[in-house]
XYZ file of N, CA and C in Angstrom:
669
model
N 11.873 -1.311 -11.716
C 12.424 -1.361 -10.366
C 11.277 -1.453 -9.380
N 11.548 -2.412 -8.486
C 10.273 -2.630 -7.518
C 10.087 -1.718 -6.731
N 9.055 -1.175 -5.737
C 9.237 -0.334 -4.692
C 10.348 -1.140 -3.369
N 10.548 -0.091 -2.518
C 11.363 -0.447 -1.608
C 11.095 -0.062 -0.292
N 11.038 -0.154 0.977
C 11.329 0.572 1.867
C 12.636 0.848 2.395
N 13.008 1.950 2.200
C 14.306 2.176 2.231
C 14.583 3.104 4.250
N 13.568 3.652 4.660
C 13.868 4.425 5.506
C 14.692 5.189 5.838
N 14.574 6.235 5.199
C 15.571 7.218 4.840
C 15.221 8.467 4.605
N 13.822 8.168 4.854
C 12.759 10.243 5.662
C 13.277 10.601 6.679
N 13.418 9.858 7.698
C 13.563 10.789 9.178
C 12.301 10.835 9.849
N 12.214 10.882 11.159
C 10.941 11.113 11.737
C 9.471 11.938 10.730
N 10.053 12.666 10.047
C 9.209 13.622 9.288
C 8.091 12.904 8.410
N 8.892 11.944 7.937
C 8.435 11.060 6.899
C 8.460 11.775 5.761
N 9.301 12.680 5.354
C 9.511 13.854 4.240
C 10.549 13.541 4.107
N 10.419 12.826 2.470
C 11.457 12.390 1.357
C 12.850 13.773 1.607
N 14.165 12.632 1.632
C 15.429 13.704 2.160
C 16.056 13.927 0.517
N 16.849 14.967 0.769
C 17.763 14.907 -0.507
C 18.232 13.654 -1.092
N 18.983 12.916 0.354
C 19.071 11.684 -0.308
C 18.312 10.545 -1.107
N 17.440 10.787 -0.646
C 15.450 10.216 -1.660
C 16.116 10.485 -2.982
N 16.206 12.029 -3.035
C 15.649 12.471 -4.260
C 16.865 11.892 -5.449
N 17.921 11.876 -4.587
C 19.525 11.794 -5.114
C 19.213 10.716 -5.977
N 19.085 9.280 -4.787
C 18.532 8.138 -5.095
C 18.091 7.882 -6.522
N 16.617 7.936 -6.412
C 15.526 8.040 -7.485
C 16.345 8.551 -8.553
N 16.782 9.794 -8.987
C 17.165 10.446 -9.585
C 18.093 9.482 -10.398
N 19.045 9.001 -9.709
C 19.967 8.167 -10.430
C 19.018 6.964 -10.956
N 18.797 6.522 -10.508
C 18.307 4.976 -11.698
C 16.666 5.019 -12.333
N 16.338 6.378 -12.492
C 15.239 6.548 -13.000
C 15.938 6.822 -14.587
N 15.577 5.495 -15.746
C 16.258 5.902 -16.699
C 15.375 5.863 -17.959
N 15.493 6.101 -19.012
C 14.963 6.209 -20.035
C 14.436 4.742 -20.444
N 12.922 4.762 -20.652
C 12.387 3.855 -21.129
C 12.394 2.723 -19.680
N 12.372 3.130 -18.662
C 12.681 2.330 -17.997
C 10.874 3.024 -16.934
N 10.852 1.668 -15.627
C 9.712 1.728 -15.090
C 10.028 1.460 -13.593
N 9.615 2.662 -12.802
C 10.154 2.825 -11.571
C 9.097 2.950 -10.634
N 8.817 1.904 -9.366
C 7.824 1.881 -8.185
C 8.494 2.545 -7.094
N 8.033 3.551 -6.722
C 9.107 4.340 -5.595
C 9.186 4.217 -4.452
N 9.391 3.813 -3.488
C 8.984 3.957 -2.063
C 7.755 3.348 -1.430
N 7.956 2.363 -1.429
C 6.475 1.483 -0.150
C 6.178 2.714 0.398
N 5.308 3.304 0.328
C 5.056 4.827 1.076
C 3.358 4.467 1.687
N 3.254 4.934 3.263
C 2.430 4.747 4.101
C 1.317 5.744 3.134
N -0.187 5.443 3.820
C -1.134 6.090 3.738
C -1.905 6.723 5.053
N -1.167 5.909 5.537
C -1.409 6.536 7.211
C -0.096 7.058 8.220
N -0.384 7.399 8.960
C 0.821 7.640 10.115
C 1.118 6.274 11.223
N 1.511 5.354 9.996
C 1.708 3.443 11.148
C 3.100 3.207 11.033
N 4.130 3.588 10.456
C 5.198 3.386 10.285
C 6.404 4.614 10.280
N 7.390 4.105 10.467
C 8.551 5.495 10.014
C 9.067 5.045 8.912
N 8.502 5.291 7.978
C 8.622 5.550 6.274
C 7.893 6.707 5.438
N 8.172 7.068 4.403
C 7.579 8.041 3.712
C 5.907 7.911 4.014
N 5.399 9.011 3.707
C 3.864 9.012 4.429
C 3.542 9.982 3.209
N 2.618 9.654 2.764
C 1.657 10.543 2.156
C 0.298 10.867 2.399
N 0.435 11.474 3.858
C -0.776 12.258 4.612
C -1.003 13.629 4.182
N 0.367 14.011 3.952
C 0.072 15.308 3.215
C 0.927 16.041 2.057
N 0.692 16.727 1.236
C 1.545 17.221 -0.174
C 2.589 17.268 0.500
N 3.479 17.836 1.095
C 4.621 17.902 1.187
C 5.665 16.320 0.968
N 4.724 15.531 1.502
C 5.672 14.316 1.773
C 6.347 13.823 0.272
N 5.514 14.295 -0.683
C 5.419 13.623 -2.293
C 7.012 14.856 -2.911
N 7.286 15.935 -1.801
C 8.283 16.965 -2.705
C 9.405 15.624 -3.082
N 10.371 15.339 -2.084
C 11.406 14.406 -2.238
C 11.570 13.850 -3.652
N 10.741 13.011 -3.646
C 10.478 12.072 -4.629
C 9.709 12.340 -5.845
N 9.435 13.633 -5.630
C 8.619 14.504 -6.922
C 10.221 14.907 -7.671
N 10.869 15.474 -6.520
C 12.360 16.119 -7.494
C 12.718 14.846 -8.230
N 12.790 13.831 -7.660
C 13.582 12.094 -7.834
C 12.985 11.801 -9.533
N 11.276 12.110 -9.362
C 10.519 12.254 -10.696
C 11.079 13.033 -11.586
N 11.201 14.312 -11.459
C 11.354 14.999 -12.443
C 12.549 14.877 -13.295
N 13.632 14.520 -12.388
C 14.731 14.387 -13.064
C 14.679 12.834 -13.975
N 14.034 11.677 -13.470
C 13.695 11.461 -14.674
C 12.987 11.201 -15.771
N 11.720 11.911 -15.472
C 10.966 12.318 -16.800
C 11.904 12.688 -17.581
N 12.634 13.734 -16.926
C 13.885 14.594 -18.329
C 14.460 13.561 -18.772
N 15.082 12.164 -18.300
C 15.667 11.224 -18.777
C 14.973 10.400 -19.728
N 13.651 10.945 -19.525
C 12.912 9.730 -20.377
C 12.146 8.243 -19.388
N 12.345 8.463 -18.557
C 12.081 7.140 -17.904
C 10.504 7.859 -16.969
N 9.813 6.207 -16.561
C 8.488 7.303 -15.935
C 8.230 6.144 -14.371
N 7.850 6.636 -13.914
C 7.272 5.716 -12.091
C 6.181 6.002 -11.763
N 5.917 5.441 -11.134
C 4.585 5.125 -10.056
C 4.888 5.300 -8.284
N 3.861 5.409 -7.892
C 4.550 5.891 -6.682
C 3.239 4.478 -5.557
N 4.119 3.454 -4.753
C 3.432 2.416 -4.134
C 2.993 3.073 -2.690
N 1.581 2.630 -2.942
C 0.979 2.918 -1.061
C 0.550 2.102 -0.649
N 0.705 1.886 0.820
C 0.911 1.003 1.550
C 0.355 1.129 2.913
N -0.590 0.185 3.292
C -1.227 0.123 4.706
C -0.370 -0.773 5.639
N 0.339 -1.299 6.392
C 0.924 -2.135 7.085
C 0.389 -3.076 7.820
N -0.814 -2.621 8.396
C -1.646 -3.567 9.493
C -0.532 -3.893 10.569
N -1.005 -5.193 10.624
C -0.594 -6.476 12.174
C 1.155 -6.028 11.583
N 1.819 -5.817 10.191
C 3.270 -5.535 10.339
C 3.753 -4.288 11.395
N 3.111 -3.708 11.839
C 3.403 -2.045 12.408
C 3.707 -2.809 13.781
N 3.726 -1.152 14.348
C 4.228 -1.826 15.981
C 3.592 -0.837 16.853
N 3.291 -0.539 18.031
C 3.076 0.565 19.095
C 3.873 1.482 18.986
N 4.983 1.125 18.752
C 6.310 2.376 19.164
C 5.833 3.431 17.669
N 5.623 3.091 16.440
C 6.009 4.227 15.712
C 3.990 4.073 15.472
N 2.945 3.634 16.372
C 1.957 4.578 15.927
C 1.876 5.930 16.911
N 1.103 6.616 16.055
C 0.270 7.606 16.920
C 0.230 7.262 18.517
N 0.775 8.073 19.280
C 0.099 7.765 20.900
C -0.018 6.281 21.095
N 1.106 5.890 20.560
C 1.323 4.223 21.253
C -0.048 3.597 20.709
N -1.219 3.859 19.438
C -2.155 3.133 19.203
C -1.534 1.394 18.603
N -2.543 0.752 19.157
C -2.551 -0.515 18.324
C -2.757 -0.232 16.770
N -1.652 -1.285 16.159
C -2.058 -1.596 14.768
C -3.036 -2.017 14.423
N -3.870 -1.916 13.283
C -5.198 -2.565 13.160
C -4.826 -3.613 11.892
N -5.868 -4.502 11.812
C -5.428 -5.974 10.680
C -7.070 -6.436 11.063
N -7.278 -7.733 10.292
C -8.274 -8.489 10.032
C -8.748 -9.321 11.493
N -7.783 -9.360 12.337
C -8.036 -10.350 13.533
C -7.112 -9.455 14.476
N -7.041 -9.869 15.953
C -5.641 -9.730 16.715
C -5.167 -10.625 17.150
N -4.906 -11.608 16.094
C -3.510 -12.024 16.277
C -2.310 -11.318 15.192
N -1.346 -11.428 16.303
C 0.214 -10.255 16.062
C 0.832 -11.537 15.389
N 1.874 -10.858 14.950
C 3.481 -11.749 14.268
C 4.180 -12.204 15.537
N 5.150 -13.027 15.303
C 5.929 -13.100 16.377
C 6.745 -11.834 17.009
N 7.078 -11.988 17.939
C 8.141 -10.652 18.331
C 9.175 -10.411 17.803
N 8.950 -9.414 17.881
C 8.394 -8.103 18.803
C 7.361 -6.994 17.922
N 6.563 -7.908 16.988
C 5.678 -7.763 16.618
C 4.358 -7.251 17.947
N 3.614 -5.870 17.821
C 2.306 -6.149 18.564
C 1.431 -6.547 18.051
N 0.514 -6.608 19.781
C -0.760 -7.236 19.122
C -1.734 -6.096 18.276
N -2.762 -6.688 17.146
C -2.960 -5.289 16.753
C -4.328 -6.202 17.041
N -5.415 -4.752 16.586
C -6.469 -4.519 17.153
C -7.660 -5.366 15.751
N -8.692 -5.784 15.727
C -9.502 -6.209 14.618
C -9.961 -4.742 13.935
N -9.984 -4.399 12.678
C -10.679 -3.030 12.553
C -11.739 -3.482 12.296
N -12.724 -2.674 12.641
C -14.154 -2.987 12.527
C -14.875 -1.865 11.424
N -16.005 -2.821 11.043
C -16.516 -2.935 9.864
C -17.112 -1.433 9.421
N -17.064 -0.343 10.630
C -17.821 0.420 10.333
C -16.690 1.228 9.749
N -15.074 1.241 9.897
C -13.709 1.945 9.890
C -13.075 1.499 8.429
N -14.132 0.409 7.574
C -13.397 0.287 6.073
C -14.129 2.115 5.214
N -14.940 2.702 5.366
C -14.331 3.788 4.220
C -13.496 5.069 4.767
N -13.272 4.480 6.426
C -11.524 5.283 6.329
C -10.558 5.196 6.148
N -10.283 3.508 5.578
C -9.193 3.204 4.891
C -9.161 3.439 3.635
N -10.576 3.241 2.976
C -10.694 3.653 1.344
C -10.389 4.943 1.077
N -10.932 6.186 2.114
C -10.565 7.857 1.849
C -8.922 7.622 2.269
N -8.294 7.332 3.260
C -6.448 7.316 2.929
C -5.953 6.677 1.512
N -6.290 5.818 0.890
C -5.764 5.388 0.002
C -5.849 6.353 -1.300
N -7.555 6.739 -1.293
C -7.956 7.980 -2.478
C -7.307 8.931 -2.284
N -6.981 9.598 -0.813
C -6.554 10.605 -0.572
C -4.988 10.389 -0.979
N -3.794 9.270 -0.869
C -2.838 9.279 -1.054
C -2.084 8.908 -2.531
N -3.440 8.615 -3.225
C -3.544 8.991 -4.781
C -3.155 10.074 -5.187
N -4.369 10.765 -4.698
C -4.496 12.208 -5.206
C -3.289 13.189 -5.111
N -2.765 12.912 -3.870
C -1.034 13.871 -3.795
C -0.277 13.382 -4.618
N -0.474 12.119 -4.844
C 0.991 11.848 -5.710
C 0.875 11.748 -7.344
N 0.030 11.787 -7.902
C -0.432 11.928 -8.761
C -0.791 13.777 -8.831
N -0.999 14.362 -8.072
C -0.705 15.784 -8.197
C 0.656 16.158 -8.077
N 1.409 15.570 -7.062
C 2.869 15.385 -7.804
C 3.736 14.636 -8.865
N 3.150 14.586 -10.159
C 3.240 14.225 -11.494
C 3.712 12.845 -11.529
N 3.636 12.365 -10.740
C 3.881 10.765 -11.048
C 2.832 10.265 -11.782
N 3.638 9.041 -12.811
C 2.821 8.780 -13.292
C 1.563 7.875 -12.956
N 1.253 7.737 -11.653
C 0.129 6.910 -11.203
C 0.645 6.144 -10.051
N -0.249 5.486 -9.030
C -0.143 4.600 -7.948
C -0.269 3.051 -7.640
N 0.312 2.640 -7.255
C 0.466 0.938 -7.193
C -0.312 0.782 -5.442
N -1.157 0.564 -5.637
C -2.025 0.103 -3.971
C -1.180 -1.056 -3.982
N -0.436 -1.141 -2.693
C 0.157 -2.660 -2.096
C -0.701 -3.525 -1.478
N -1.104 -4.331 -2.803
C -1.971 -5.711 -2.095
C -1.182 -6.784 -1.599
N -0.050 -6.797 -1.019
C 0.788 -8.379 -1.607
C 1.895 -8.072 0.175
N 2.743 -8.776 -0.109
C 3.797 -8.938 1.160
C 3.555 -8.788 2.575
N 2.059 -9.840 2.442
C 1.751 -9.362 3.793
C 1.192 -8.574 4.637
N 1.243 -6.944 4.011
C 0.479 -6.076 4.467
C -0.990 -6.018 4.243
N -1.419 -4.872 5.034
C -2.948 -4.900 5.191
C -4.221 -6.078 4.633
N -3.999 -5.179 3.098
C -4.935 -5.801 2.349
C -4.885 -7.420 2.214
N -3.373 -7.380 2.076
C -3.686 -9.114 1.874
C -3.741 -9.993 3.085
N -3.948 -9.416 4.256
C -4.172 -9.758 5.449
C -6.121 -9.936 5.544
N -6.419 -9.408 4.548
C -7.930 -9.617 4.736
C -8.333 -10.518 3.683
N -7.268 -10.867 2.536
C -7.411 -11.591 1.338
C -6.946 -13.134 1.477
N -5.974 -13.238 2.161
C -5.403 -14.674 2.542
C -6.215 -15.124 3.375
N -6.469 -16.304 3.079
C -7.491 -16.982 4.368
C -6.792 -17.853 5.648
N -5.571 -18.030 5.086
C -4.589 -18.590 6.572
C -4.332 -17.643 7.430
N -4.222 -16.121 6.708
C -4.822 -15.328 8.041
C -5.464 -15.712 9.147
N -5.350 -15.552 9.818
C -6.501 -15.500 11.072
C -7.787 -14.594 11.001
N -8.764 -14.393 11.055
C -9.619 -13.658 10.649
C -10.909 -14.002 11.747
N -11.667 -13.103 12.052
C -12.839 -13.162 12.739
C -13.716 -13.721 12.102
N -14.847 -13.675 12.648
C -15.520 -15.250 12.066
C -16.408 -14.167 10.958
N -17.031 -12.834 10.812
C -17.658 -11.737 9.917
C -17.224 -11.776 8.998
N -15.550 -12.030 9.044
C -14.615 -11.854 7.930
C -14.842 -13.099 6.772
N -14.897 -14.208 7.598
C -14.287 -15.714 7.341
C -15.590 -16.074 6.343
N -16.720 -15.781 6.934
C -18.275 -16.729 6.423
C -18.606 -16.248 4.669
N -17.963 -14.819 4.205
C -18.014 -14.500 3.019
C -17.415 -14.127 2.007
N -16.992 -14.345 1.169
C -16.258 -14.098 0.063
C -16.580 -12.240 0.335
N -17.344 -11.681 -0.105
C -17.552 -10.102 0.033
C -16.748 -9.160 1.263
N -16.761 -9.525 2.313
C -15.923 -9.296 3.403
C -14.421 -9.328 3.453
N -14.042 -10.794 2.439
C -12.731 -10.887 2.787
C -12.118 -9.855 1.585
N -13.033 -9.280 0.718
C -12.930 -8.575 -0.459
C -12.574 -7.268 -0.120
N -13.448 -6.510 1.261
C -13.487 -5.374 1.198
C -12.482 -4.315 0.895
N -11.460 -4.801 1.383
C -10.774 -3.285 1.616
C -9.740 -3.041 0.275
N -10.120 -3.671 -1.082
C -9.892 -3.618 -2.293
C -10.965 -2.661 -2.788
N -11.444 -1.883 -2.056
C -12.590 -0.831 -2.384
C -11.929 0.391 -2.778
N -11.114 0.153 -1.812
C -9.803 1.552 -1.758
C -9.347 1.499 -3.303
N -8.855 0.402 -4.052
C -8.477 0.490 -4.808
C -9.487 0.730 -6.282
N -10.720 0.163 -5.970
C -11.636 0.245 -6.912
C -12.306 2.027 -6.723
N -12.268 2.539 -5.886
C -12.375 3.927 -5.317
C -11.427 4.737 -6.386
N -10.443 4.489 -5.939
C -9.291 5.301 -6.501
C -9.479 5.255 -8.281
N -9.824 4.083 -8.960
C -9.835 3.744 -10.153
C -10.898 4.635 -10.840
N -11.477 4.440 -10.109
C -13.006 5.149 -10.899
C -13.066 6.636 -11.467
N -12.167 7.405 -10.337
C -11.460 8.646 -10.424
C -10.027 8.788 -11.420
N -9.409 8.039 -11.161
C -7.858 8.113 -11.842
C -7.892 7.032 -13.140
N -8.517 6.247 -13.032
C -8.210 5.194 -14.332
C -7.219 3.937 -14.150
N -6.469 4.634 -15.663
C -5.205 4.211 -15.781
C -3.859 4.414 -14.876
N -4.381 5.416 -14.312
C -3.297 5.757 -13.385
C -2.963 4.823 -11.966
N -3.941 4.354 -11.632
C -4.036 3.313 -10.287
C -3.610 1.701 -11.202
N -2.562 0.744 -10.449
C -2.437 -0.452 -10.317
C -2.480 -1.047 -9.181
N -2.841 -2.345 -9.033
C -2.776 -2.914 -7.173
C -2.111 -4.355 -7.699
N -0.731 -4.216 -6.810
C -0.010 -5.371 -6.661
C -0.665 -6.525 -5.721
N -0.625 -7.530 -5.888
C -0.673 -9.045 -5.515
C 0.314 -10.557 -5.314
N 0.357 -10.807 -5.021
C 1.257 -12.382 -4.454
C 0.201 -13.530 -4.439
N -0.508 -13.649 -5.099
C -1.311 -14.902 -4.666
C -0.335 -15.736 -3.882
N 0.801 -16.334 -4.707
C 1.309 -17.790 -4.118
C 2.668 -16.781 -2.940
N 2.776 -15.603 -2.526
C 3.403 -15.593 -1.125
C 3.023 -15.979 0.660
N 4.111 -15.643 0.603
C 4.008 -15.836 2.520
C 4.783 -15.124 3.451
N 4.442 -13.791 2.730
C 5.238 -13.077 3.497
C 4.723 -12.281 4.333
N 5.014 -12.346 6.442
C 4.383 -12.245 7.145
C 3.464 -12.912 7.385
N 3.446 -14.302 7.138
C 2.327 -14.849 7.606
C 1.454 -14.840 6.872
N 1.552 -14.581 5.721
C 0.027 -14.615 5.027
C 0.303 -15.482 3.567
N -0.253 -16.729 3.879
C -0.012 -17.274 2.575
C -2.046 -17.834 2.590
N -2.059 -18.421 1.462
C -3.361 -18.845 0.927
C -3.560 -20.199 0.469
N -4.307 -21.042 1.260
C -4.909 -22.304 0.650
C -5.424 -22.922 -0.795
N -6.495 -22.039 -1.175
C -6.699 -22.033 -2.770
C -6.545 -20.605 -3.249
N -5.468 -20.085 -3.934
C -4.809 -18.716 -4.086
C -5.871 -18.983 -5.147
N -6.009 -19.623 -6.194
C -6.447 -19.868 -7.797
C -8.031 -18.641 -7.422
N -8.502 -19.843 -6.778
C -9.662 -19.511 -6.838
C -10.181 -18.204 -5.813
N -9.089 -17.541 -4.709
C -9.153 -16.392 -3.770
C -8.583 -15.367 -5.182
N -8.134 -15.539 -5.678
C -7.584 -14.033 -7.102
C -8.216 -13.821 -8.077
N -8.658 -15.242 -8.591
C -9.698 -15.010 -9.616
C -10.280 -14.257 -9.628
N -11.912 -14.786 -8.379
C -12.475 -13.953 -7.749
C -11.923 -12.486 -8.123
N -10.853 -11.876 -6.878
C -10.525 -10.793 -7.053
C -10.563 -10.095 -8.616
N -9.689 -10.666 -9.336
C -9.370 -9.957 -10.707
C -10.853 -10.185 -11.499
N -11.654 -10.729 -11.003
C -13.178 -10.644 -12.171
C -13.980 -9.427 -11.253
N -13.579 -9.091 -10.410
C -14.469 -8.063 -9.488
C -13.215 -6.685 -9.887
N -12.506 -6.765 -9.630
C -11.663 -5.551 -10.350
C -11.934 -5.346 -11.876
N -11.352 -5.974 -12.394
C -11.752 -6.039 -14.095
C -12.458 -4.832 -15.010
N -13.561 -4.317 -14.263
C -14.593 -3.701 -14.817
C -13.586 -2.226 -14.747
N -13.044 -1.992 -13.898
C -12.637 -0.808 -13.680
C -11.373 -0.073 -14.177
N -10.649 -1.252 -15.123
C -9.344 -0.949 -16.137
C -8.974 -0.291 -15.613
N -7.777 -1.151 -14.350
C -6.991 -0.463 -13.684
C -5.284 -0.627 -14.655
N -4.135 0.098 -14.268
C -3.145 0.023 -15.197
C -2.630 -1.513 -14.838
């Protein structure tokens, strides 16, 4: 079962009974469950895993079915240029690879700058570590649909020109995920779309933009 965003925390971003209800039911034996597109930051109103509590919900959703036999992963997720003003922090801009926004009522988001990639790599490690301390069986980093990462990976992106001139740059923020690996293993996977376009982000030569990627991951036997 793929992850989802379902929105169905509440302002809290703390998985509801109904989460757990959810999960619970189609978590089945022998079966393989991605739970919740779940934030790593506070950019969206969806599940957040900023802090242990957020992982209870969907920890109960787990347990019941481990007992079934069945096991999940739990997906995290940066949003970038997808977010909006209204649900950041103090009305902040979204941050992404460039500022150019989606259409509306998409905002404009802000370029993050180069010195602000290992505070995206510590949210991602950090939103490992809870959920995987809440017995899941491991984390899926969302490289794919547009969000964040593949906003720095697609080159029809729009991108600043720092970004654009090197293969290494447009790489970076797959650090998060090579971060996380080194520590957890098997437990970390990172989803991909080479050939999507969702949000705006599709790719000219996908072949040769993933390759790349998967020979620079590789070393680190992710699941």
């Amino acid at each position: 079962m793929a992850p989802l965003t379902m929105l169905r925390t509440g302002e809290s971003g703390v998985p509801t009974d109904l989460v757990t209800e959810y999960y619970a039911q189609r978590n089945t034996p022998g079966g393989l469950l991605i739970a919740e597109a779940t934030n790593i930051s506070p950019t969206l109103r969806v599940p957040r895993i900023v802090y242990p509590r957020a992982d209870r919900g969907l920890e109960e959703g787990h347990a019941h079915g481990a007992r079934a036999g069945g096991g999940d992963l739990r997906a995290a997720v940066a949003c970038g240029r997808d977010g909006h003003t209204l649900n950041q922090p103090n009305g902040e801009q979204p941050v992404s690879s460039s500022t150019i926004a989606l259409v509306d009522p998409y905002s404009v988001p802000r370029a993050l700058e180069t010195h602000e990639n290992p505070g995206i790599v510590a949210d991602y490690k950090r939103a490992a570590e809870y959920a995987i301390a809440a017995d899941f069986g491991g984390v899926e980093l969302h490289g794919a649909n547009g969000y964040l990462l593949e906003q720095f990976l697609q080159c029809k992106q729009p991108h600043r020109r720092v970004w654009r001139q090197h293969w290494e740059p447009r790489q970076t923020d797959t650090r998060g995920g090579r971060s996380c690996a080194v520590q957890f293993g098997l437990k970390v996977a990172i989803r991909m779309s080479p050939y999507g376009n969702t949000f705006g982000c599709t790719d000219s030569t996908p072949e040769e933009t993933y390759s790349y990627l998967i020979k620079k991951l590789s070393p680190f036997d992710l699941a």
